[in-house]
Amino acid sequence: MQFMLLFSRQGKLRLQKWYVPLSDKEKKKITRELVQTVLARKPKMCSFLEWRDLKIVYKRYASLYFCCAIEDQDNELITLEIIHRYVELLDKYFGSVCELDIIFNFEKAYFILDEFLLGGEVQETSKKNVLKAIEQADLLQEVRS
Amino acid sequence: MPAVSKGDGMRGLAVFISDIRNCKSKEAEIKRINKELANIRSKFKGDKALDGYSKKKYVCKLLFIFLLGHDIDFGHMEAVNLLSSNRYTEKQIGYLFISVLVNSNSELIRLINNAIKNDLASRNPTFMGLALHCIANVGSREMAEAFAGEIPKILVAGDTMDSAKQSAALCLLRLYRTSPHLVPTGDWASRVVHLLNDQHLGVVTAATSLITTLAQKNPEEFKTSVSLAVSRLSRIVTSASTDLQDYTYYFVPAPWLSVKLLRLLQCYPPPDPAVRGRLTECLETILNKAQEPPKSKKVQHSNAKNAVLFEAISLIIHHDSEPNLLVRACNQLGQFLQHRETNLRYLALESMCALASSEFSHEAVKTHIETVIAALKTERDVSVRQRAVDLLYAMCDRSNAQQIVAEMLSYLETADYSIREEIVLKVAILAEKYAVDYTWYVDTILNLIRVAGDYVSEEVWYRVIQIVINRDDVQGYAAKTVFESLQAPACHENLVKVGGYILGEFGNLIAGDPRSSPLVQFNLLHSKFHLCSVPTRALLLSTYIKFVNLFPEVKPTIQDVLRSDSQLRNADAELQQRAVEYLRLSTVASTDILATVLEEMPPFPERESSILAKLKKKKGPGTVMGLEEGKRERGPDINGGPEPAPASATSTPSPSADLLGLGAVPPAPAGPPPSSGGLLVDVFSDSPSAVAPLAPGSEDNFARFVCKNNGVLFENQLLQIGLKSEFRQNLGRMFIFYGNKTSTQFLNFTPTLICSDDLQATEPADQARGSDSGRGRAGAAGCQHRVCVGLHRSTSSQHPVQVWRNLSECVRQVAHHTQQVFPAHRNGLPGLLSALEAAEQSPAGGAEHFQGKASNGHRNHQSQDYWVWFRAPGRGRSESCQFCGSRDHPHQNHADRVLVALGAEPPGSDVPAHAADEQGDRLPEAVCAAVGAVLAPRLLAQPLSAQLQARQPASSLRVDGMAQCEDRG
């Protein structure tokens, strides 16, 4: 996976994770283009599209779009389920997650993502294991403070 | 603000985020942010040391501001400080900040790397995890340098925790992607492979990703992974859905790992028989399971199951060795073509494209043609329709070409603009490739122009002309069809071009019918004239002059048109010039000359369709090439016959040998070369025998010299051969440079230059002219060779007709040379002419590029030296017709473009370039002929008409000069 973007229906970027080195300028350009492209698509359309030389896999959950860019040989359907598993993780952690949770606790959203995906590849697919790691960290803090 | 905030909330941060969200306008938001930035800056600069919590909070705020899209230029130091905190969340925020805002500040990188080093060594698993995440997120070169040695140790150490192993594997993967040379595979390779046997499925997943990437570059070192991957896969696919506990996803056992294992196997050819049997079983199980009734109605279940299925099919296609599996795969995909999930329809179409190129499943794919055509018509999503077009293209063969082309054509009328050009190319390619009946081909292309004229690129209509010219069975039909199409009240300009060209060549074939009599044809074309762009008008003018030859009865009409002010005084130099020349030609030339000069075009050499090349360029090598190559390469593979020798790889040395040896190596390639049989001709000529061994693109290199004196002639990984040439008067000089591109010294590098007869052939055949022209000299000084090529002069003290003959002879010689130097052209004259045209079309009008030296030192034409002075133009052109180098029309007969300069000057003197203007008022009679008339090599043999004797002064060869000349005529 080359990058993952979360953005709202209004086109506001909520989370961005880049697994390839790009300049800030390029990142902004890509984000702008992609948000536009994806938002322009109709609900019943398929979740995959070719974009530059990448494949884009996206899915909408309530007001949020989750959008991944994968390479040519990568599997689209499994990427769609990566998105779903991430949503499940957020949901479990926050307890029926909504966009606001991700806005106010953006750092947690990043931490959870890092436990699940690392360097653009799936690190741990077990929901239990990922959440265990995150909760342990939270526990560490609570004990100390 | 949400009430729940697990872990430790940062109240200040939440307040700040709320503030930002409450901002009514962009300005208010910026104001609020600037206020906060000022606050944070003052806190960081303040005398009071901040506690860890505040520091964390402010760093986090900065991060938030950055993620909103604002630039952050401070706070990095504070973030780095957080890294050395003992509090987990402070460290965590520090690492997050670093991961998101990497700064290339070297001082900072050193500090960061230090902190990471400490955490890796801390033996605190959570700290270690953070450090590894940071490396994987940043993955910079500096980090690769610092940690590429350490991470493999963590990965394979026996006492490393599972989670750390997972992170370490993906860390290493990221570093390998950024700087592969910094991550050499070592003894750890085999131990990493054994992680595929690990009990922890998370570790196996991470390790599989790593191995897949490493195996792509070093297949040998990781080939033991194949059998391990197969047995792991086998255990997963046969397990019950509950066996793998939390690694089962919606009743599908370990879908991510399965996909990754299947992907890893695609790095290798089909394994040994024993393993292969097991793998085939696995794949069959996957195909079977996909057919079972779903265990859940949830889309996640079906997605995960089908993700594994599609990856399995990819592997089956990759191996391309099990006909049963291929056909089964095709049938199962066929079911998806009508699935209600758009995603599955999309993917099924995509996978089928790959199946279509396998000979085992090609027929099976074809059975779905109706469904795919229906998809093209009914799919609401353009990206799915695009896939359907791709699949139709891939499944097309002789049996269904007519149907597919017809469907694509009808789809084209409503197709999205974004994919029209591609469809046009595809239709054109299929129509040509599978045409049994070329009338069908002509109809198809004309339809294409009618339906989507704007998207028909030059390549497409050039191609139809090439084909019509090369196949005489279709010429009459083509003429009839274009004539009919042109009668539409509004037709696309591309149709006018094709129509103009074809009627100009073959209009006579339909002239017998009174409904398409010459005059009707002419009037039809001319009715479009004023609507067309300059290049098309130029083409039409050429058609008109061809009509003059084909139909003498319309000559007066055409002359009237050419003579009209709108042509003769057209503001466009090209049109004006054509009008002047054609008018003159039609008046001065005898019917014999006209017939020779305006003869029907000779057939084009067969070559790869330029349209295909264009589609390849457009789509990248993957899609189209895959299809073509796939079909082609299968043959030898299956028959066990020898593979065709790869043209470029194995024969790289030979091109240079050929070039340098200039035939020191055995006699010229099979078959006598077209012209004089010299060696230069062999090397440079267009004949496949000589060009074939050249690396791709070298033909382009030759063509480059049409308009450039210097450039790279040949290049591969080892050697670059550069050519520098200069021309002065009758002399040309070529420097050949050899550049060694390797880091080692060439041993035994001996370029050989043979000055063959061919160079001497530049000497005028008629010794009576006694020139000093053809001279070949080879000097070997180090790695530089010089070849002096003389274009020759002719001396004449005879009748103007004799002068003219000599001139023709000169031109022939020049053309001959041109052919050697510019082999992109099929025969010498068009080559020269296009060079001329190149010069002509340059911004400066060409006069300075292509010097027509016309000076008359003696005022008495009876004792003059006439020189043809040829110089390749010095400036490049941006684009040119691939047939002949002309920019605006495909290989229209170039005989009309002759602008060869004729001059007389005392031998050896170095006449300034503008001498022509100074003393050109008494140009020999032949010049006028050269300007107005036409020259072809075969003219030589013919007596020249008396008109050539008319004496007319002309000052230069530029358009104004000619116009003047015309006036006096």
Short mmCIF file of N, CA and C in Angstrom, two decimals, chain A:
data_model
loop_
_atom_site.label_atom_id
_atom_site.label_comp_id
_atom_site.label_asym_id
_atom_site.label_seq_id
_atom_site.Cartn_x
_atom_site.Cartn_y
_atom_site.Cartn_z
N MET A 1 0.84 -1.19 0.00
CA MET A 1 0.00 0.00 0.00
C MET A 1 0.88 1.25 0.00
N GLN A 2 0.49 2.22 -0.77
CA GLN A 2 1.33 3.42 -0.84
C GLN A 2 0.88 4.52 0.12
N PHE A 3 -0.39 4.64 0.31
CA PHE A 3 -0.86 5.59 1.31
C PHE A 3 -2.32 5.33 1.63
N MET A 4 -2.75 5.92 2.75
CA MET A 4 -4.14 5.80 3.14
C MET A 4 -4.63 7.18 3.55
N LEU A 5 -5.80 7.53 3.09
CA LEU A 5 -6.36 8.83 3.43
C LEU A 5 -7.76 8.63 4.01
N LEU A 6 -8.07 9.41 5.01
CA LEU A 6 -9.44 9.46 5.53
C LEU A 6 -9.93 10.88 5.33
N PHE A 7 -11.05 11.02 4.68
CA PHE A 7 -11.57 12.38 4.53
C PHE A 7 -13.08 12.38 4.63
N SER A 8 -13.60 13.55 4.94
CA SER A 8 -15.04 13.65 5.17
C SER A 8 -15.74 13.92 3.85
N ARG A 9 -17.07 13.89 3.91
CA ARG A 9 -17.83 14.17 2.70
C ARG A 9 -17.61 15.58 2.21
N GLN A 10 -17.22 16.46 3.15
CA GLN A 10 -16.94 17.84 2.73
C GLN A 10 -15.54 17.97 2.15
N GLY A 11 -14.82 16.88 2.14
CA GLY A 11 -13.48 16.93 1.57
C GLY A 11 -12.40 17.29 2.57
N LYS A 12 -12.74 17.28 3.86
CA LYS A 12 -11.72 17.61 4.88
C LYS A 12 -10.92 16.36 5.20
N LEU A 13 -9.63 16.52 5.16
CA LEU A 13 -8.75 15.39 5.43
C LEU A 13 -8.72 15.13 6.93
N ARG A 14 -9.00 13.90 7.33
CA ARG A 14 -9.01 13.57 8.76
C ARG A 14 -7.79 12.78 9.18
N LEU A 15 -7.26 12.03 8.29
CA LEU A 15 -6.07 11.25 8.64
C LEU A 15 -5.32 10.94 7.34
N GLN A 16 -4.01 10.98 7.41
CA GLN A 16 -3.22 10.65 6.22
C GLN A 16 -2.03 9.84 6.64
N LYS A 17 -1.79 8.80 5.91
CA LYS A 17 -0.65 7.96 6.24
C LYS A 17 0.06 7.62 4.95
N TRP A 18 1.32 7.98 4.88
CA TRP A 18 2.08 7.80 3.63
C TRP A 18 3.15 6.74 3.84
N TYR A 19 3.17 5.76 2.98
CA TYR A 19 4.16 4.70 3.11
C TYR A 19 5.25 4.81 2.05
N VAL A 20 5.21 5.86 1.27
CA VAL A 20 6.28 6.12 0.31
C VAL A 20 6.75 7.55 0.53
N PRO A 21 8.04 7.79 0.34
CA PRO A 21 8.53 9.14 0.58
C PRO A 21 8.05 10.10 -0.50
N LEU A 22 7.34 11.14 -0.10
CA LEU A 22 6.87 12.16 -1.04
C LEU A 22 7.04 13.52 -0.37
N SER A 23 7.18 14.55 -1.17
CA SER A 23 7.30 15.88 -0.59
C SER A 23 5.91 16.35 -0.14
N ASP A 24 5.91 17.32 0.77
CA ASP A 24 4.63 17.84 1.25
C ASP A 24 3.78 18.34 0.10
N LYS A 25 4.46 18.94 -0.86
CA LYS A 25 3.74 19.51 -1.99
C LYS A 25 3.02 18.41 -2.79
N GLU A 26 3.75 17.35 -3.04
CA GLU A 26 3.15 16.23 -3.77
C GLU A 26 1.99 15.64 -3.00
N LYS A 27 2.21 15.48 -1.70
CA LYS A 27 1.15 14.91 -0.86
C LYS A 27 -0.12 15.75 -0.98
N LYS A 28 0.05 17.04 -0.90
CA LYS A 28 -1.13 17.91 -0.96
C LYS A 28 -1.81 17.79 -2.32
N LYS A 29 -1.00 17.71 -3.35
CA LYS A 29 -1.56 17.64 -4.70
C LYS A 29 -2.35 16.33 -4.88
N ILE A 30 -1.73 15.25 -4.45
CA ILE A 30 -2.39 13.95 -4.57
C ILE A 30 -3.69 13.97 -3.79
N THR A 31 -3.62 14.48 -2.56
CA THR A 31 -4.81 14.50 -1.71
C THR A 31 -5.94 15.26 -2.40
N ARG A 32 -5.59 16.44 -2.90
CA ARG A 32 -6.61 17.28 -3.52
C ARG A 32 -7.27 16.55 -4.70
N GLU A 33 -6.42 16.00 -5.54
CA GLU A 33 -6.93 15.33 -6.75
C GLU A 33 -7.82 14.15 -6.39
N LEU A 34 -7.33 13.37 -5.43
CA LEU A 34 -8.02 12.13 -5.11
C LEU A 34 -9.33 12.38 -4.40
N VAL A 35 -9.32 13.34 -3.48
CA VAL A 35 -10.54 13.66 -2.75
C VAL A 35 -11.61 14.07 -3.77
N GLN A 36 -11.21 14.88 -4.72
CA GLN A 36 -12.14 15.32 -5.75
C GLN A 36 -12.69 14.15 -6.56
N THR A 37 -11.75 13.29 -6.98
CA THR A 37 -12.17 12.16 -7.81
C THR A 37 -13.14 11.26 -7.06
N VAL A 38 -12.79 10.93 -5.84
CA VAL A 38 -13.61 9.98 -5.09
C VAL A 38 -14.96 10.59 -4.74
N LEU A 39 -14.96 11.84 -4.34
CA LEU A 39 -16.23 12.46 -3.95
C LEU A 39 -17.17 12.57 -5.14
N ALA A 40 -16.59 12.63 -6.33
CA ALA A 40 -17.44 12.79 -7.51
C ALA A 40 -18.13 11.48 -7.90
N ARG A 41 -17.73 10.41 -7.29
CA ARG A 41 -18.29 9.11 -7.70
C ARG A 41 -19.63 8.85 -7.02
N LYS A 42 -20.47 8.12 -7.74
CA LYS A 42 -21.82 7.88 -7.23
C LYS A 42 -21.81 6.65 -6.34
N PRO A 43 -22.82 6.52 -5.47
CA PRO A 43 -22.82 5.47 -4.46
C PRO A 43 -22.69 4.05 -5.02
N LYS A 44 -23.36 3.77 -6.14
CA LYS A 44 -23.39 2.38 -6.60
C LYS A 44 -22.17 2.00 -7.42
N MET A 45 -21.31 2.92 -7.60
CA MET A 45 -20.15 2.63 -8.44
C MET A 45 -19.20 1.68 -7.72
N CYS A 46 -18.28 1.10 -8.48
CA CYS A 46 -17.43 0.13 -7.84
C CYS A 46 -16.35 0.84 -7.02
N SER A 47 -15.82 0.11 -6.07
CA SER A 47 -14.93 0.72 -5.08
C SER A 47 -13.50 0.85 -5.56
N PHE A 48 -13.27 0.47 -6.80
CA PHE A 48 -11.90 0.49 -7.28
C PHE A 48 -11.81 1.43 -8.47
N LEU A 49 -10.70 2.11 -8.55
CA LEU A 49 -10.49 2.87 -9.78
C LEU A 49 -9.02 2.98 -10.07
N GLU A 50 -8.73 3.13 -11.34
CA GLU A 50 -7.34 3.32 -11.73
C GLU A 50 -7.04 4.78 -11.65
N TRP A 51 -5.92 5.08 -11.06
CA TRP A 51 -5.56 6.49 -10.90
C TRP A 51 -4.05 6.60 -11.05
N ARG A 52 -3.62 7.40 -12.01
CA ARG A 52 -2.21 7.40 -12.40
C ARG A 52 -1.81 5.95 -12.62
N ASP A 53 -0.69 5.50 -12.02
CA ASP A 53 -0.40 4.08 -12.23
C ASP A 53 -0.75 3.27 -10.98
N LEU A 54 -1.63 3.79 -10.18
CA LEU A 54 -2.02 3.09 -8.96
C LEU A 54 -3.47 2.64 -9.04
N LYS A 55 -3.82 1.76 -8.11
CA LYS A 55 -5.21 1.40 -7.98
C LYS A 55 -5.72 2.02 -6.68
N ILE A 56 -6.84 2.63 -6.77
CA ILE A 56 -7.43 3.24 -5.58
C ILE A 56 -8.58 2.35 -5.11
N VAL A 57 -8.56 2.06 -3.82
CA VAL A 57 -9.65 1.29 -3.22
C VAL A 57 -10.26 2.18 -2.16
N TYR A 58 -11.57 2.42 -2.25
CA TYR A 58 -12.15 3.31 -1.25
C TYR A 58 -13.48 2.77 -0.78
N LYS A 59 -13.86 3.21 0.40
CA LYS A 59 -15.17 2.83 0.90
C LYS A 59 -15.65 3.93 1.83
N ARG A 60 -16.95 4.12 1.80
CA ARG A 60 -17.49 5.17 2.63
C ARG A 60 -18.16 4.56 3.85
N TYR A 61 -17.82 5.10 5.03
CA TYR A 61 -18.50 4.71 6.26
C TYR A 61 -19.12 5.98 6.84
N ALA A 62 -20.44 6.03 6.87
CA ALA A 62 -21.15 7.23 7.32
C ALA A 62 -20.58 8.44 6.60
N SER A 63 -20.05 9.40 7.33
CA SER A 63 -19.62 10.62 6.66
C SER A 63 -18.16 10.56 6.24
N LEU A 64 -17.51 9.44 6.52
CA LEU A 64 -16.07 9.36 6.25
C LEU A 64 -15.74 8.45 5.08
N TYR A 65 -14.83 8.91 4.25
CA TYR A 65 -14.31 8.07 3.18
C TYR A 65 -12.95 7.53 3.60
N PHE A 66 -12.77 6.25 3.42
CA PHE A 66 -11.47 5.62 3.64
C PHE A 66 -10.93 5.26 2.27
N CYS A 67 -9.71 5.66 2.02
CA CYS A 67 -9.22 5.56 0.66
C CYS A 67 -7.77 5.07 0.68
N CYS A 68 -7.51 3.96 0.02
CA CYS A 68 -6.15 3.41 -0.01
C CYS A 68 -5.63 3.38 -1.44
N ALA A 69 -4.34 3.63 -1.57
CA ALA A 69 -3.71 3.51 -2.89
C ALA A 69 -2.81 2.30 -2.87
N ILE A 70 -3.08 1.36 -3.77
CA ILE A 70 -2.25 0.16 -3.82
C ILE A 70 -1.61 0.01 -5.18
N GLU A 71 -0.65 -0.88 -5.25
CA GLU A 71 0.05 -1.04 -6.51
C GLU A 71 -0.65 -2.05 -7.41
N ASP A 72 -0.14 -2.14 -8.62
CA ASP A 72 -0.82 -2.90 -9.65
C ASP A 72 -1.09 -4.35 -9.25
N GLN A 73 -0.09 -4.99 -8.61
CA GLN A 73 -0.28 -6.42 -8.35
C GLN A 73 -1.01 -6.68 -7.04
N ASP A 74 -1.36 -5.64 -6.31
CA ASP A 74 -2.02 -5.85 -5.03
C ASP A 74 -3.49 -6.23 -5.22
N ASN A 75 -4.01 -6.85 -4.20
CA ASN A 75 -5.36 -7.40 -4.25
C ASN A 75 -6.38 -6.37 -3.76
N GLU A 76 -7.32 -6.03 -4.61
CA GLU A 76 -8.29 -4.98 -4.27
C GLU A 76 -9.22 -5.39 -3.14
N LEU A 77 -9.75 -6.61 -3.26
CA LEU A 77 -10.75 -7.02 -2.27
C LEU A 77 -10.16 -7.10 -0.87
N ILE A 78 -8.95 -7.60 -0.78
CA ILE A 78 -8.37 -7.73 0.55
C ILE A 78 -8.08 -6.33 1.12
N THR A 79 -7.79 -5.39 0.24
CA THR A 79 -7.57 -4.02 0.70
C THR A 79 -8.87 -3.43 1.23
N LEU A 80 -9.94 -3.78 0.56
CA LEU A 80 -11.25 -3.32 1.04
C LEU A 80 -11.49 -3.84 2.45
N GLU A 81 -11.05 -5.06 2.70
CA GLU A 81 -11.23 -5.62 4.04
C GLU A 81 -10.21 -5.08 5.04
N ILE A 82 -9.08 -4.61 4.55
CA ILE A 82 -8.15 -3.90 5.44
C ILE A 82 -8.86 -2.66 5.97
N ILE A 83 -9.51 -1.97 5.08
CA ILE A 83 -10.25 -0.78 5.49
C ILE A 83 -11.30 -1.17 6.53
N HIS A 84 -12.02 -2.24 6.23
CA HIS A 84 -13.09 -2.62 7.15
C HIS A 84 -12.53 -3.02 8.51
N ARG A 85 -11.44 -3.76 8.48
CA ARG A 85 -10.87 -4.17 9.76
C ARG A 85 -10.41 -2.94 10.55
N TYR A 86 -9.86 -1.98 9.89
CA TYR A 86 -9.43 -0.76 10.59
C TYR A 86 -10.63 -0.06 11.20
N VAL A 87 -11.72 0.00 10.46
CA VAL A 87 -12.93 0.61 10.99
C VAL A 87 -13.41 -0.16 12.21
N GLU A 88 -13.36 -1.48 12.10
CA GLU A 88 -13.76 -2.29 13.26
C GLU A 88 -12.90 -2.00 14.47
N LEU A 89 -11.60 -1.86 14.24
CA LEU A 89 -10.69 -1.59 15.36
C LEU A 89 -11.02 -0.26 16.01
N LEU A 90 -11.24 0.75 15.18
CA LEU A 90 -11.59 2.07 15.72
C LEU A 90 -12.91 1.97 16.48
N ASP A 91 -13.83 1.23 15.90
CA ASP A 91 -15.15 1.12 16.49
C ASP A 91 -15.07 0.45 17.86
N LYS A 92 -14.29 -0.59 17.91
CA LYS A 92 -14.16 -1.31 19.17
C LYS A 92 -13.47 -0.43 20.21
N TYR A 93 -12.45 0.28 19.78
CA TYR A 93 -11.68 1.08 20.72
C TYR A 93 -12.51 2.25 21.25
N PHE A 94 -13.13 2.96 20.35
CA PHE A 94 -13.87 4.15 20.79
C PHE A 94 -15.30 3.81 21.23
N GLY A 95 -15.78 2.65 20.84
CA GLY A 95 -17.17 2.31 21.12
C GLY A 95 -18.06 3.07 20.14
N SER A 96 -18.56 2.40 19.17
CA SER A 96 -19.21 2.99 17.99
C SER A 96 -18.61 4.34 17.59
N VAL A 97 -17.58 4.20 16.83
CA VAL A 97 -16.76 5.36 16.46
C VAL A 97 -17.54 6.32 15.55
N CYS A 98 -17.29 7.60 15.70
CA CYS A 98 -17.82 8.55 14.74
C CYS A 98 -16.69 9.49 14.31
N GLU A 99 -16.99 10.31 13.36
CA GLU A 99 -15.94 11.18 12.81
C GLU A 99 -15.29 12.02 13.91
N LEU A 100 -16.14 12.46 14.87
CA LEU A 100 -15.60 13.32 15.93
C LEU A 100 -14.52 12.63 16.75
N ASP A 101 -14.71 11.33 17.00
CA ASP A 101 -13.69 10.60 17.76
C ASP A 101 -12.35 10.72 17.06
N ILE A 102 -12.40 10.59 15.74
CA ILE A 102 -11.15 10.62 14.99
C ILE A 102 -10.56 12.03 14.97
N ILE A 103 -11.45 13.03 14.97
CA ILE A 103 -10.94 14.40 15.00
C ILE A 103 -10.27 14.70 16.33
N PHE A 104 -10.95 14.35 17.40
CA PHE A 104 -10.43 14.74 18.71
C PHE A 104 -9.33 13.81 19.20
N ASN A 105 -9.33 12.61 18.74
CA ASN A 105 -8.31 11.67 19.20
C ASN A 105 -7.49 11.19 18.01
N PHE A 106 -7.10 12.14 17.19
CA PHE A 106 -6.40 11.73 15.98
C PHE A 106 -5.16 10.91 16.30
N GLU A 107 -4.50 11.25 17.42
CA GLU A 107 -3.27 10.53 17.72
C GLU A 107 -3.56 9.05 17.96
N LYS A 108 -4.72 8.77 18.59
CA LYS A 108 -5.07 7.36 18.83
C LYS A 108 -5.33 6.64 17.51
N ALA A 109 -6.00 7.37 16.64
CA ALA A 109 -6.28 6.76 15.33
C ALA A 109 -4.97 6.35 14.65
N TYR A 110 -3.95 7.21 14.80
CA TYR A 110 -2.65 6.88 14.22
C TYR A 110 -2.03 5.68 14.92
N PHE A 111 -2.14 5.66 16.26
CA PHE A 111 -1.51 4.56 16.99
C PHE A 111 -2.13 3.23 16.60
N ILE A 112 -3.47 3.24 16.51
CA ILE A 112 -4.14 1.99 16.15
C ILE A 112 -3.72 1.54 14.75
N LEU A 113 -3.64 2.51 13.86
CA LEU A 113 -3.24 2.18 12.49
C LEU A 113 -1.83 1.57 12.48
N ASP A 114 -0.95 2.15 13.30
CA ASP A 114 0.43 1.64 13.33
C ASP A 114 0.50 0.20 13.84
N GLU A 115 -0.40 -0.13 14.75
CA GLU A 115 -0.39 -1.52 15.24
C GLU A 115 -0.90 -2.48 14.19
N PHE A 116 -1.81 -1.98 13.36
CA PHE A 116 -2.46 -2.84 12.37
C PHE A 116 -1.64 -2.91 11.07
N LEU A 117 -1.27 -1.76 10.56
CA LEU A 117 -0.49 -1.69 9.32
C LEU A 117 0.84 -1.06 9.63
N LEU A 118 1.91 -1.63 9.06
CA LEU A 118 3.22 -1.02 9.25
C LEU A 118 3.94 -1.03 7.91
N GLY A 119 4.47 0.10 7.56
CA GLY A 119 5.21 0.17 6.29
C GLY A 119 4.34 -0.19 5.10
N GLY A 120 3.03 -0.05 5.24
CA GLY A 120 2.15 -0.34 4.12
C GLY A 120 1.73 -1.79 4.03
N GLU A 121 2.15 -2.61 4.98
CA GLU A 121 1.75 -4.02 4.95
C GLU A 121 1.00 -4.34 6.25
N VAL A 122 0.16 -5.35 6.15
CA VAL A 122 -0.56 -5.77 7.35
C VAL A 122 0.43 -6.35 8.36
N GLN A 123 0.37 -5.84 9.59
CA GLN A 123 1.27 -6.37 10.59
C GLN A 123 0.56 -7.40 11.45
N GLU A 124 -0.64 -7.07 11.86
CA GLU A 124 -1.37 -7.96 12.76
C GLU A 124 -2.84 -7.91 12.38
N THR A 125 -3.38 -9.05 11.99
CA THR A 125 -4.77 -9.02 11.53
C THR A 125 -5.74 -9.39 12.65
N SER A 126 -5.21 -9.90 13.74
CA SER A 126 -6.09 -10.27 14.84
C SER A 126 -6.56 -9.03 15.56
N LYS A 127 -7.87 -8.88 15.64
CA LYS A 127 -8.44 -7.71 16.30
C LYS A 127 -8.02 -7.69 17.77
N LYS A 128 -8.09 -8.83 18.38
CA LYS A 128 -7.74 -8.93 19.79
C LYS A 128 -6.32 -8.45 20.04
N ASN A 129 -5.39 -8.95 19.25
CA ASN A 129 -4.00 -8.61 19.48
C ASN A 129 -3.74 -7.12 19.32
N VAL A 130 -4.37 -6.52 18.32
CA VAL A 130 -4.14 -5.10 18.09
C VAL A 130 -4.68 -4.30 19.28
N LEU A 131 -5.89 -4.63 19.67
CA LEU A 131 -6.48 -3.85 20.75
C LEU A 131 -5.75 -4.08 22.07
N LYS A 132 -5.25 -5.30 22.23
CA LYS A 132 -4.50 -5.59 23.45
C LYS A 132 -3.30 -4.65 23.52
N ALA A 133 -2.61 -4.52 22.41
CA ALA A 133 -1.42 -3.67 22.40
C ALA A 133 -1.78 -2.23 22.75
N ILE A 134 -2.88 -1.74 22.17
CA ILE A 134 -3.26 -0.35 22.42
C ILE A 134 -3.70 -0.17 23.88
N GLU A 135 -4.47 -1.13 24.36
CA GLU A 135 -4.96 -0.97 25.73
C GLU A 135 -3.83 -1.07 26.74
N GLN A 136 -2.88 -1.90 26.44
CA GLN A 136 -1.71 -1.99 27.32
C GLN A 136 -1.05 -0.63 27.44
N ALA A 137 -0.91 0.02 26.31
CA ALA A 137 -0.25 1.33 26.31
C ALA A 137 -1.07 2.32 27.12
N ASP A 138 -2.38 2.29 26.94
CA ASP A 138 -3.23 3.20 27.72
C ASP A 138 -3.08 2.93 29.21
N LEU A 139 -3.00 1.63 29.51
CA LEU A 139 -2.87 1.22 30.90
C LEU A 139 -1.59 1.77 31.50
N LEU A 140 -0.53 1.67 30.72
CA LEU A 140 0.77 2.15 31.16
C LEU A 140 0.66 3.60 31.62
N GLN A 141 -0.04 4.37 30.84
CA GLN A 141 -0.16 5.78 31.15
C GLN A 141 -0.98 5.99 32.41
N GLU A 142 -2.08 5.27 32.49
CA GLU A 142 -2.95 5.48 33.64
C GLU A 142 -2.24 5.12 34.94
N VAL A 143 -1.47 4.06 34.91
CA VAL A 143 -0.73 3.64 36.10
C VAL A 143 0.19 4.76 36.55
N ARG A 144 0.86 5.35 35.60
CA ARG A 144 1.85 6.35 35.93
C ARG A 144 1.22 7.67 36.34
N SER A 145 0.11 8.02 35.75
CA SER A 145 -0.43 9.33 36.04
C SER A 145 -1.50 9.27 37.10
#
